[in-house]
Structures are given as structure tokens and as C-alpha cells.
Amino acid sequence: MEFPAGLKYSKEHEWVRVDGTKAYIGITDFAQDELGDIVYVELPEVGAELVAGESFGSVESVKTVSELYAPVSGKVVEVNGRLADEPELVNRAPYADGWMIVVEMRDPAELEALLDAEGYRAHVAE
Amino acid sequence: MAESRHTPLYPLYKDQAKLTEFGGYVMPLQFTGIIAEHQAVRTAAGMFDVSHMGEVRVAGRDAVALLNRLLTVDVERIAVGAAKYTFMLHEDGGTLDDMLVYRLGNDEFLLVPNAANTGRVLAWTMTVRAREGYALDVDDLSPGVALLAVQGPKASEMVRALAGETDQARLSALGPFRFVENVTLAGAPVMIASRTGYTGEDGYELFIDADEAPAVWTALLAHGASAGLVPCGLGARDTLRLEAGLPLYGHELSDAISPLEAGLEAFVHWDKAVPFIGQAALKRQKDAGIPRRLVGLVLDGRAPARGGYAVYADAADDVPVGVVTSGAPSPTLGRPIAMALVDAARAGGASTLHVDVRGRRFPARVVPLPFYRRDRKK
């Protein structure tokens, strides 16, 4: 189970990689492992406004549907189009090719509410 | 809520599998992954712990008479050594359970009900026995019996490889829905080996004394793994049975869904000497015209349809014409598939319906069941 240092994590199992005012968002290795084979990812359109803590899409495994929750607020500026045909990338590389969206953050101070790698590791061990 | 029970095989996989609660038992949901396990069963072999299923022995002078009242098939016509798929109905024609009935002897049968229904199958059997005055014994063997399903194109030879020469011949001779009693596999006694399953593939289901079952599970894996045998969970069992068009109680059949609505009239015998319980109500449903029918759906796109999703005739309609009973991505077809109960007028072939997937409607082609049929050429 990987918990890369340098990422921020939400208790709802999303990760955030900060690049200036942009936030790359995906789901964690723990989340993809819990879900099992991912077969469908529903993501917002570019331009959609996200609010931290609210649902921005869903990820579906063979057995279940899970909501995706925005770890930060802001406008979606990029969506990983590969996931439409290759949702299994989320299983294979949750922190790399399995990224989901890029958000132009409205309030980078929201990042302070997220966990660091050690905090998230402790959270999932609970 | 009663605490979930464990099967005799649970200690062998509890640390390797993702677990789930089903029918009052803690069961494996998946080992390596549902899709990989599904494909192993389609191409090689998988083994499933299905010890949650019930085993109810019905034996005695009036066994045939009682079972002919309780079950929709004519048990008189089942040969000793054969198993038959059947229903136990309520008086109103709703389905109390679906099950296999094994004829062990002239007056001795084994019912294999669903885990969640075993208690009420037992209770109803006792009630009718008392009410109608039949003389026979009814015994719940479930706690002492493990059930292991080995399924897939290579499954049968893997099972036979654990048997001695005589038992190999007995197992080889079995056609579909036939069984033998008292075979030895890897030195362990197996009570019943039957050529049955719930995956659409060839294979055996093995009824084994709870204390002996771990040895068989372990030996099968040790001998079969190199040829592609993998342990499988209920997740793959569900996608496999869905592709094979097989009903799951609580989804395609229920207290409120009759076998006629589920398209399973082939397992209803109308011409028995004595009518079965529920026959009059079922006949009325047939004569009045069955209001809804089970259909197969193949969806456009990748969004999986799931049980409970509404089905519409037109993408813009407000009033649904049916509901998805089971749905999943089909690993074999590479598309989402579903079974749905829809208004009979919409169940005709070659029509297109629409499934509401959490607010978005996807076209779904009505197709004949099953979605998958194995290639039977040797």
C-alpha cells in the first residue's frame, strides 16, 4: 500500500498534488484496493465549479458505486479523458495515470484541513 | 440481528480474501479480484466455498407425497441419482425459495435452499407435514455440511484427478444434474459429488462433512493451481451466474415475483397427480396474462446498471416500465448487462429500453437470455 509523501489526503480517500494554484486530484491506493476492479468513472466537465466536501462524481467497481468528494474548492480545468475507456488505470496507477481531475483552487488555505501521508496512513489504519 | 456465522472453510481464507456478509454468513467476496476470478472460471477453473447454502434431508414413507405438495416439479419423475431445479411457493404463487432437489433414494431427498431461506424452507416443510399429516423425517444437515463448487472448463478433470480409479469412472460417467454418493477425494470422504453449478460452466459441487472439507479445499488448490485453478468469491459467482442468465433469489425471484414472471415455467409441472401449493394462484396468473417478464439487457456505454435502477421505454418518459433486478459489467461481453422485470408489452425481442443510471439514461438492447452459453464441443 503506497502513501506518497508530498501529497495531501482527504479522509474520504482522495489525494491532492499541489502545483502552484492547481490541484491534481485522484483516489488513493487504499481506496482503489478497497473498491476492487474499477469499471467506470464519472467525472465533471471542464469548467464545473467544485465545493470542498461535496460530491464531484463517482467511481464504480464491479460490485459498488462510490461517490467522489472534492478535497478542495475551485474550477475544473482538466479531466483525465483516458479513464473513459481505461478506468482500470485507477487500479493500476492511482497516483499517476489514474489521476482524475485538475482544479484551479479558489482557496489554497483549504489544503490545511487535509492530512499528510503519515496522517492518512494512520487514518486508514483505524 | 444475529451474529454472522462462519463456514467450515472460513479459517483457510479469512486472511486472503475480502469478506462480505451474505445470508447470515461471513463469506469471501473476492480473493485476487472479481474480474480475474470470473475469467479464470471461463477459461480454466475456480473453486467456491458455498457452504452457506442449506442442506435439508427429507426422508420417509411420504417424502414423495409431501415434496410434490411443496415443490413445483414432479419429484416422482426425478430418477434416483438425479437433481432437479425447482421452486417452493407461497399459496399466492410468490416464490418462497428456489433450490435443487436431489433424489438420494426412492423415499429420500436432499433440498439445497438458499442460506437466507433455509430457516423458512424448514419451517414451511414442517408446517405442511403437520397440517396435511405426512409421515416422514425432516432434518437440517446444514451446520455439519460444507459445499464446495469447482467450476470451469478444466474443473471436472481437476476434481477427478483427486479420485481413485473407480471413483474417477463414476465421476466421469455423470451427466449434467446427476450425482454420486460416497466418493473419496484426496483421501477425504465426499458425501455427494454432483455435476451441477451456478456459473454456466461444467464442474462439480461437492457436499462434504464439515470436518473433512478443509482437506479437500487444500488438496484441490495444491493440485489445480498450476493448471489455473483459483479460489473465487461471491463477487465472481454473481457475475458468472448473471452472464449465464441464472436467477438469484431476492433479485429475479422473491415472495413477490413468481417463477412465471421470471420466465422459468419449464420448472413448473402443471400435470402432477396432486397440485402443488401455489398452483392455483400461479395458474390464475398464467390465464390472466403474466403482467411482467424478465428480460436480458445489454447497455450502451460503460456505466453499470445495478439492481433497483428504473427502466423506461423511452429516454424522455416519466413513468418507468420496469426495474433492473441484477446488473453488472460483463467481463465476457465487455459491456454492462442486466436482467430486468418489465411490463410484458415491453419484453418482446429486438426492442430498445432505457436504464436510468443515477440520473442519466442509457439505451439498453433487449436480448435473449442467457448472455453467455459455453461451447459444449469437446
Coordinates of C-alpha atoms in Angstrom, one line a residue:
Chain A
M1 CA 0.0 0.0 0.0
E2 CA 1.5 3.3 -1.1
F3 CA 1.1 6.7 0.7
P4 CA 3.4 9.0 -1.3
A5 CA 4.9 11.8 0.8
G6 CA 4.3 15.2 -0.6
L7 CA 0.6 14.6 -1.4
K8 CA -2.3 15.8 0.7
Y9 CA -5.1 13.4 1.6
S10 CA -8.7 13.6 2.5
K11 CA -10.5 11.3 5.0
E12 CA -12.7 10.3 2.0
H13 CA -9.7 8.8 0.3
E14 CA -8.9 11.4 -2.3
W15 CA -5.3 12.6 -2.8
V16 CA -4.2 16.1 -3.9
R17 CA -1.0 17.0 -5.6
V18 CA -0.4 20.8 -5.5
D19 CA 1.2 22.5 -8.5
G20 CA 1.1 26.3 -7.8
T21 CA -2.6 27.2 -7.6
K22 CA -3.6 23.9 -9.3
A23 CA -4.6 20.7 -7.6
Y24 CA -4.4 17.3 -9.2
I25 CA -6.9 15.0 -7.7
G26 CA -7.4 11.3 -7.7
I27 CA -8.2 8.4 -5.3
T28 CA -5.7 6.7 -3.0
D29 CA -4.1 3.3 -3.4
F30 CA -6.1 2.3 -0.3
A31 CA -9.4 3.4 -1.9
Q32 CA -8.7 1.5 -5.2
D33 CA -7.8 -1.6 -3.3
E34 CA -10.9 -1.5 -1.2
L35 CA -13.1 -0.9 -4.3
G36 CA -11.6 -3.7 -6.4
D37 CA -11.8 -3.8 -10.2
I38 CA -12.8 -0.3 -11.3
V39 CA -15.1 -0.4 -14.3
Y40 CA -16.5 3.1 -14.6
V41 CA -15.5 6.7 -13.5
E42 CA -18.0 9.5 -13.8
L43 CA -16.2 12.9 -13.8
P44 CA -17.4 16.5 -14.1
E45 CA -16.9 18.6 -17.3
V46 CA -14.1 21.1 -17.6
G47 CA -15.5 24.4 -16.2
A48 CA -17.5 22.8 -13.4
E49 CA -17.2 24.5 -10.0
L50 CA -16.4 22.2 -7.1
V51 CA -17.1 22.8 -3.4
A52 CA -14.9 21.2 -0.9
G53 CA -16.6 18.3 0.8
E54 CA -19.3 17.9 -1.9
S55 CA -19.6 15.1 -4.5
F56 CA -18.0 15.7 -7.9
G57 CA -18.5 12.4 -9.5
S58 CA -18.4 8.7 -8.8
V59 CA -16.2 5.7 -9.2
E60 CA -17.7 2.2 -9.7
S61 CA -16.2 -1.2 -9.2
V62 CA -17.9 -4.5 -10.3
K63 CA -19.9 -4.5 -7.1
T64 CA -20.3 -1.0 -5.8
V65 CA -20.7 2.7 -6.6
S66 CA -18.7 5.2 -4.5
E67 CA -19.1 9.0 -4.5
L68 CA -16.0 11.2 -5.1
Y69 CA -15.8 14.2 -2.8
A70 CA -13.9 17.3 -3.7
P71 CA -11.0 17.8 -1.3
V72 CA -10.7 21.5 -2.3
S73 CA -13.0 24.1 -3.9
G74 CA -12.4 25.5 -7.4
K75 CA -13.0 25.3 -11.1
V76 CA -12.2 22.1 -13.0
V77 CA -9.6 22.9 -15.6
E78 CA -8.7 19.5 -16.9
V79 CA -10.3 16.0 -16.8
N80 CA -8.4 12.7 -17.4
G81 CA -10.1 11.6 -20.6
R82 CA -8.3 8.3 -20.7
L83 CA -10.4 7.0 -17.8
A84 CA -13.5 6.9 -20.0
D85 CA -12.0 3.9 -21.9
E86 CA -9.4 2.7 -19.4
P87 CA -11.0 3.0 -15.9
E88 CA -8.6 0.3 -14.8
L89 CA -5.8 2.9 -14.8
V90 CA -7.2 3.9 -11.4
N91 CA -6.3 0.4 -10.1
R92 CA -3.0 0.2 -11.8
A93 CA -1.6 3.7 -11.1
P94 CA -3.8 5.6 -8.7
Y95 CA -1.3 8.4 -8.1
A96 CA -0.1 8.6 -11.8
D97 CA -2.0 7.7 -14.9
G98 CA -5.2 7.2 -12.8
W99 CA -5.4 10.9 -11.8
M100 CA -9.0 12.2 -12.3
I101 CA -9.2 16.0 -12.5
V102 CA -7.2 19.2 -12.1
V103 CA -8.8 22.0 -10.2
E104 CA -7.8 25.7 -10.1
M105 CA -8.1 26.3 -6.4
R106 CA -10.3 29.0 -5.1
D107 CA -8.8 29.0 -1.6
P108 CA -5.5 27.2 -1.2
A109 CA -5.9 27.6 2.6
E110 CA -8.4 24.7 2.4
L111 CA -5.3 22.4 1.9
E112 CA -4.5 22.9 5.6
A113 CA -7.6 20.9 6.5
L114 CA -6.2 17.8 4.6
L115 CA -3.9 15.1 6.0
D116 CA -0.3 14.5 5.2
A117 CA 0.9 11.0 4.2
E118 CA 1.5 9.9 7.8
G119 CA -1.8 11.3 9.0
Y120 CA -3.6 9.5 6.2
R121 CA -1.8 6.3 6.8
A122 CA -2.9 6.5 10.5
H123 CA -6.5 7.3 9.4
V124 CA -6.8 4.2 7.2
A125 CA -5.2 2.0 9.9
E126 CA -8.0 2.9 12.3
Chain B
M1 CA -29.5 -9.0 14.4
A2 CA -28.0 -12.4 14.9
E3 CA -24.2 -12.6 14.6
S4 CA -22.9 -13.8 11.3
R5 CA -21.8 -17.4 11.1
H6 CA -18.6 -18.8 9.6
T7 CA -18.4 -21.8 7.2
P8 CA -16.0 -24.7 7.9
L9 CA -13.7 -23.3 5.2
Y10 CA -13.5 -19.8 6.6
P11 CA -10.3 -20.3 8.6
L12 CA -8.5 -21.3 5.3
Y13 CA -9.1 -18.0 3.5
K14 CA -10.1 -15.4 6.1
D15 CA -6.7 -13.7 5.8
Q16 CA -6.5 -13.9 2.0
A17 CA -10.0 -12.8 0.9
K18 CA -12.0 -9.6 1.1
L19 CA -15.0 -10.7 3.2
T20 CA -18.7 -9.8 3.0
E21 CA -21.8 -10.7 4.9
F22 CA -24.3 -12.8 2.9
G23 CA -27.3 -14.8 4.0
G24 CA -26.2 -14.7 7.6
Y25 CA -22.7 -15.8 6.9
V26 CA -19.3 -14.1 6.6
M27 CA -18.3 -15.1 3.0
P28 CA -15.4 -14.3 0.7
L29 CA -16.3 -11.5 -1.7
Q30 CA -13.1 -11.8 -3.7
F31 CA -9.6 -13.2 -3.5
T32 CA -7.4 -11.5 -6.2
G33 CA -10.2 -9.6 -8.0
I34 CA -13.7 -10.3 -9.3
I35 CA -12.8 -9.9 -13.0
A36 CA -9.7 -12.1 -12.8
E37 CA -11.6 -14.8 -10.9
H38 CA -14.5 -14.6 -13.4
Q39 CA -12.1 -15.1 -16.3
A40 CA -10.4 -18.0 -14.5
V41 CA -13.7 -19.8 -14.3
R42 CA -14.5 -19.1 -18.0
T43 CA -11.1 -20.2 -19.2
A44 CA -9.7 -22.7 -16.6
A45 CA -11.3 -23.3 -13.2
G46 CA -12.4 -21.7 -10.0
M47 CA -13.4 -23.1 -6.6
F48 CA -16.0 -21.5 -4.4
D49 CA -17.0 -22.0 -0.8
V50 CA -20.8 -22.1 -0.9
S51 CA -21.2 -23.8 2.4
H52 CA -23.7 -21.1 3.4
M53 CA -26.3 -23.0 1.2
G54 CA -28.7 -25.1 3.2
E55 CA -29.0 -28.9 3.2
V56 CA -32.3 -30.3 4.3
R57 CA -32.9 -34.1 4.2
V58 CA -36.4 -35.2 3.7
A59 CA -36.9 -39.0 4.1
G60 CA -39.6 -41.5 4.8
R61 CA -42.7 -43.1 3.5
D62 CA -44.5 -39.9 2.5
A63 CA -41.4 -38.0 1.2
V64 CA -42.6 -38.0 -2.4
A65 CA -46.2 -37.0 -1.5
L66 CA -45.0 -34.1 0.7
L67 CA -42.4 -32.8 -1.7
N68 CA -45.0 -33.0 -4.6
R69 CA -47.1 -30.6 -2.5
L70 CA -44.2 -28.3 -1.6
L71 CA -42.3 -28.2 -4.9
T72 CA -43.3 -27.2 -8.4
V73 CA -41.6 -30.1 -10.2
D74 CA -42.9 -33.7 -10.1
V75 CA -40.5 -35.4 -7.8
E76 CA -41.9 -38.7 -8.9
R77 CA -40.2 -38.1 -12.3
I78 CA -36.8 -37.5 -10.8
A79 CA -34.6 -40.5 -11.0
V80 CA -32.5 -41.7 -8.0
G81 CA -29.1 -40.1 -8.6
A82 CA -30.5 -37.0 -10.3
A83 CA -31.0 -33.5 -9.2
K84 CA -33.6 -31.0 -10.4
Y85 CA -34.0 -27.3 -10.2
T86 CA -37.4 -26.3 -8.6
F87 CA -39.4 -23.8 -6.6
M88 CA -41.2 -23.8 -3.3
L89 CA -44.1 -21.3 -3.5
H90 CA -46.4 -19.5 -1.2
E91 CA -50.2 -20.1 -1.5
D92 CA -50.3 -16.8 -3.5
G93 CA -47.8 -18.0 -6.1
G94 CA -44.9 -15.9 -4.9
T95 CA -41.6 -17.7 -4.6
L96 CA -40.6 -18.8 -1.1
D97 CA -37.3 -20.1 -2.4
D98 CA -35.6 -21.7 -5.5
M99 CA -33.5 -24.7 -4.9
L100 CA -32.1 -28.0 -6.2
V101 CA -33.8 -31.2 -5.0
Y102 CA -31.6 -34.3 -5.1
R103 CA -33.2 -37.8 -5.1
L104 CA -31.0 -39.9 -2.9
G105 CA -33.4 -42.9 -2.8
N106 CA -37.0 -43.8 -3.5
D107 CA -38.1 -42.1 -0.3
E108 CA -35.1 -40.0 0.4
F109 CA -34.3 -36.5 -0.9
L110 CA -32.0 -33.6 -0.2
L111 CA -33.1 -30.0 -0.6
V112 CA -30.5 -27.3 -1.1
P113 CA -32.2 -24.0 -0.4
N114 CA -30.5 -20.5 -0.2
A115 CA -28.8 -19.6 3.0
A116 CA -31.2 -16.8 3.9
N117 CA -34.2 -19.0 3.2
T118 CA -33.1 -22.3 4.8
G119 CA -35.0 -21.5 8.1
R120 CA -38.3 -20.7 6.4
V121 CA -38.0 -23.7 4.0
L122 CA -37.6 -25.9 7.0
A123 CA -40.4 -24.2 8.9
W124 CA -42.8 -24.4 5.9
T125 CA -41.9 -28.1 5.3
M126 CA -42.7 -28.9 8.9
T127 CA -45.9 -26.9 8.8
V128 CA -47.3 -28.6 5.8
R129 CA -46.1 -32.0 7.1
A130 CA -48.1 -31.5 10.3
R131 CA -51.1 -29.8 8.6
E132 CA -51.6 -32.5 5.9
G133 CA -50.5 -35.4 8.1
Y134 CA -47.5 -36.8 6.2
A135 CA -45.2 -39.4 7.8
L136 CA -41.5 -38.6 7.2
D137 CA -38.4 -37.1 8.8
V138 CA -37.1 -33.6 8.1
D139 CA -33.5 -32.9 9.1
D140 CA -31.5 -29.7 8.8
L141 CA -28.0 -31.0 8.0
S142 CA -26.7 -27.5 7.1
P143 CA -24.4 -26.9 10.1
G144 CA -22.5 -30.1 9.6
V145 CA -22.1 -29.9 5.8
A146 CA -19.7 -27.9 3.7
L147 CA -20.4 -27.3 0.0
L148 CA -17.6 -26.6 -2.4
A149 CA -18.2 -25.7 -6.0
V150 CA -15.5 -26.4 -8.6
Q151 CA -16.4 -24.8 -11.9
G152 CA -14.8 -24.1 -15.3
P153 CA -13.7 -26.0 -18.4
K154 CA -10.8 -27.7 -16.5
A155 CA -12.8 -28.1 -13.3
S156 CA -14.0 -31.7 -13.8
E157 CA -10.6 -33.2 -14.6
M158 CA -9.1 -31.4 -11.6
V159 CA -11.7 -33.0 -9.3
R160 CA -11.3 -36.4 -10.9
A161 CA -7.5 -36.1 -10.5
L162 CA -8.0 -36.4 -6.7
A163 CA -10.0 -39.6 -7.0
G164 CA -9.0 -43.3 -7.3
E165 CA -9.7 -45.3 -10.4
T166 CA -13.2 -46.5 -9.5
D167 CA -14.4 -43.1 -8.4
Q168 CA -12.8 -41.4 -11.4
A169 CA -15.0 -43.6 -13.6
R170 CA -18.1 -42.9 -11.5
L171 CA -17.5 -39.1 -11.7
S172 CA -16.7 -39.2 -15.4
A173 CA -20.0 -41.0 -16.1
L174 CA -22.1 -38.3 -14.6
G175 CA -24.1 -36.2 -17.0
P176 CA -25.4 -32.7 -16.1
F177 CA -27.7 -32.7 -13.0
R178 CA -26.5 -36.2 -12.0
F179 CA -24.7 -37.1 -8.8
V180 CA -22.9 -39.9 -7.0
E181 CA -22.7 -40.5 -3.3
N182 CA -19.6 -41.5 -1.2
V183 CA -16.6 -40.8 -3.3
T184 CA -13.1 -40.3 -1.9
L185 CA -11.1 -37.2 -3.0
A186 CA -7.6 -36.8 -1.8
G187 CA -8.3 -39.4 0.9
A188 CA -11.3 -37.4 2.3
P189 CA -14.8 -38.8 2.1
V190 CA -17.2 -36.7 0.0
M191 CA -20.9 -37.3 0.7
I192 CA -22.2 -36.2 -2.7
A193 CA -20.5 -35.1 -5.9
S194 CA -22.9 -33.6 -8.4
R195 CA -22.5 -32.3 -11.9
T196 CA -24.2 -29.0 -11.1
G197 CA -23.2 -25.4 -10.7
Y198 CA -24.2 -21.8 -10.9
T199 CA -21.7 -20.3 -13.3
G200 CA -22.6 -21.6 -16.8
E201 CA -19.6 -23.9 -16.9
D202 CA -19.0 -27.6 -16.4
G203 CA -17.9 -28.7 -13.0
Y204 CA -18.9 -30.4 -9.7
E205 CA -20.5 -29.3 -6.5
L206 CA -19.1 -31.4 -3.5
F207 CA -21.1 -31.9 -0.3
I208 CA -18.5 -32.7 2.4
D209 CA -18.6 -33.3 6.1
A210 CA -17.6 -30.0 7.7
D211 CA -14.6 -31.6 9.4
E212 CA -13.3 -33.1 6.1
A213 CA -13.9 -30.2 3.8
P214 CA -10.7 -28.2 4.6
A215 CA -8.6 -31.2 3.4
V216 CA -10.4 -31.3 0.0
W217 CA -10.2 -27.5 -0.4
T218 CA -6.4 -27.6 0.3
A219 CA -5.8 -30.6 -2.0
L220 CA -7.7 -29.1 -4.9
L221 CA -5.7 -25.9 -4.7
A222 CA -2.4 -27.8 -4.4
H223 CA -3.2 -29.9 -7.4
G224 CA -5.1 -27.5 -9.6
A225 CA -3.3 -24.1 -9.1
S226 CA -0.6 -24.9 -11.7
A227 CA -3.3 -25.6 -14.3
G228 CA -5.1 -22.3 -13.5
L229 CA -7.5 -23.1 -10.6
V230 CA -8.1 -20.1 -8.3
P231 CA -10.2 -19.6 -5.2
C232 CA -13.2 -17.4 -6.1
G233 CA -15.6 -15.3 -4.1
L234 CA -19.2 -14.4 -4.2
G235 CA -18.4 -11.4 -6.4
A236 CA -17.4 -13.6 -9.3
R237 CA -20.1 -16.1 -8.6
D238 CA -22.6 -13.3 -9.1
T239 CA -21.2 -12.0 -12.4
L240 CA -20.9 -15.6 -13.7
R241 CA -24.4 -16.5 -12.9
L242 CA -25.7 -13.2 -14.3
E243 CA -23.9 -13.9 -17.6
A244 CA -25.4 -17.4 -17.5
G245 CA -28.9 -15.9 -17.1
L246 CA -29.4 -17.7 -13.8
P247 CA -31.8 -16.2 -11.2
L248 CA -30.7 -15.1 -7.7
Y249 CA -33.4 -15.2 -5.0
G250 CA -34.1 -11.7 -3.7
H251 CA -33.4 -10.3 -7.2
E252 CA -35.1 -12.3 -10.1
L253 CA -37.3 -14.3 -7.7
S254 CA -38.9 -13.3 -4.4
D255 CA -42.0 -13.5 -2.3
A256 CA -43.5 -11.0 -4.8
I257 CA -42.1 -12.5 -8.0
S258 CA -43.4 -15.7 -9.4
P259 CA -41.4 -18.2 -11.5
L260 CA -43.7 -17.4 -14.4
E261 CA -42.7 -13.8 -14.3
A262 CA -39.0 -14.9 -14.1
G263 CA -39.5 -16.9 -17.3
L264 CA -39.0 -20.2 -15.5
E265 CA -42.2 -22.1 -16.4
A266 CA -40.1 -25.0 -17.6
F267 CA -39.6 -25.9 -13.9
V268 CA -43.3 -25.8 -13.1
H269 CA -45.1 -29.1 -13.7
W270 CA -48.9 -28.4 -14.1
D271 CA -49.9 -32.0 -14.5
K272 CA -49.0 -33.7 -11.2
A273 CA -51.4 -36.1 -9.6
V274 CA -51.8 -33.7 -6.7
P275 CA -51.4 -29.9 -7.2
F276 CA -48.5 -28.1 -5.6
I277 CA -49.1 -25.4 -3.1
G278 CA -49.4 -22.1 -5.0
Q279 CA -50.5 -23.9 -8.2
A280 CA -54.0 -22.4 -8.3
A281 CA -52.6 -18.8 -7.9
L282 CA -49.9 -19.5 -10.5
K283 CA -52.5 -20.8 -13.0
R284 CA -54.7 -17.7 -12.5
Q285 CA -51.6 -15.6 -13.2
K286 CA -50.9 -17.5 -16.4
D287 CA -54.6 -17.4 -17.5
A288 CA -54.9 -13.7 -16.9
G289 CA -51.7 -12.9 -18.7
I290 CA -48.4 -12.6 -17.0
P291 CA -48.1 -8.8 -16.3
R292 CA -44.3 -8.5 -16.4
R293 CA -41.4 -10.5 -17.7
L294 CA -37.8 -11.0 -17.0
V295 CA -35.6 -9.7 -19.9
G296 CA -31.9 -9.5 -20.6
L297 CA -30.4 -6.0 -21.3
V298 CA -27.1 -5.0 -22.9
L299 CA -26.4 -1.4 -22.2
D300 CA -24.7 1.2 -24.4
G301 CA -21.7 2.9 -22.8
R302 CA -19.8 1.6 -19.7
A303 CA -21.9 2.7 -16.8
P304 CA -23.0 -0.4 -15.0
A305 CA -26.8 -0.9 -14.4
R306 CA -27.5 -2.2 -10.9
G307 CA -30.4 -3.8 -9.1
G308 CA -33.2 -1.3 -8.4
Y309 CA -32.4 1.1 -11.3
A310 CA -35.6 2.1 -13.2
V311 CA -36.2 1.0 -16.8
Y312 CA -38.0 3.3 -19.3
A313 CA -39.5 2.6 -22.7
D314 CA -38.3 6.0 -23.9
A315 CA -35.4 8.1 -22.7
A316 CA -37.8 11.0 -22.1
D317 CA -40.6 9.1 -20.3
D318 CA -41.7 9.9 -16.8
V319 CA -43.2 6.5 -15.9
P320 CA -40.9 3.5 -15.8
V321 CA -41.9 0.2 -17.4
G322 CA -39.8 -1.9 -15.2
V323 CA -36.8 -2.3 -12.8
V324 CA -33.4 -3.8 -13.0
T325 CA -33.2 -6.9 -10.8
S326 CA -29.5 -7.6 -11.2
G327 CA -26.8 -5.8 -13.2
A328 CA -23.0 -5.8 -13.6
P329 CA -20.3 -5.1 -16.1
S330 CA -19.9 -8.4 -18.1
P331 CA -16.3 -9.4 -18.2
T332 CA -17.0 -11.7 -21.1
L333 CA -19.0 -9.3 -23.2
G334 CA -17.1 -6.2 -22.1
R335 CA -20.4 -4.3 -21.7
P336 CA -22.8 -3.7 -18.8
I337 CA -25.5 -6.3 -18.7
A338 CA -28.6 -6.6 -16.6
M339 CA -31.7 -8.6 -16.0
A340 CA -34.9 -6.6 -15.6
L341 CA -38.5 -7.2 -14.8
V342 CA -40.5 -5.2 -17.3
D343 CA -44.1 -4.8 -18.5
A344 CA -44.9 -7.8 -20.6
A345 CA -45.7 -5.5 -23.6
R346 CA -42.1 -4.2 -23.5
A347 CA -40.5 -7.6 -23.1
G348 CA -40.6 -8.5 -26.8
G349 CA -37.3 -9.2 -28.6
A350 CA -35.4 -6.6 -30.6
S351 CA -36.7 -3.6 -28.7
T352 CA -34.6 -0.9 -27.0
L353 CA -35.3 0.3 -23.5
H354 CA -33.5 2.9 -21.4
V355 CA -32.0 2.4 -18.0
D356 CA -31.7 5.3 -15.5
V357 CA -28.2 5.2 -14.1
R358 CA -28.4 7.7 -11.3
G359 CA -30.0 10.4 -13.3
R360 CA -28.6 9.6 -16.7
R361 CA -30.4 7.3 -19.2
F362 CA -28.6 4.8 -21.3
P363 CA -30.1 2.8 -24.2
A364 CA -30.3 -0.9 -23.4
R365 CA -31.0 -3.6 -26.0
V366 CA -33.4 -6.4 -25.0
V367 CA -31.6 -9.6 -25.7
P368 CA -32.5 -13.3 -25.1
L369 CA -31.1 -14.9 -22.0
P370 CA -28.6 -16.2 -21.3
F371 CA -25.9 -13.7 -22.2
Y372 CA -23.3 -16.4 -22.2
R373 CA -23.5 -20.1 -23.2
R374 CA -20.5 -22.3 -23.0
D375 CA -19.1 -24.0 -26.1
R376 CA -20.0 -27.7 -25.4
K377 CA -17.9 -29.2 -28.1
K378 CA -15.2 -31.3 -26.6

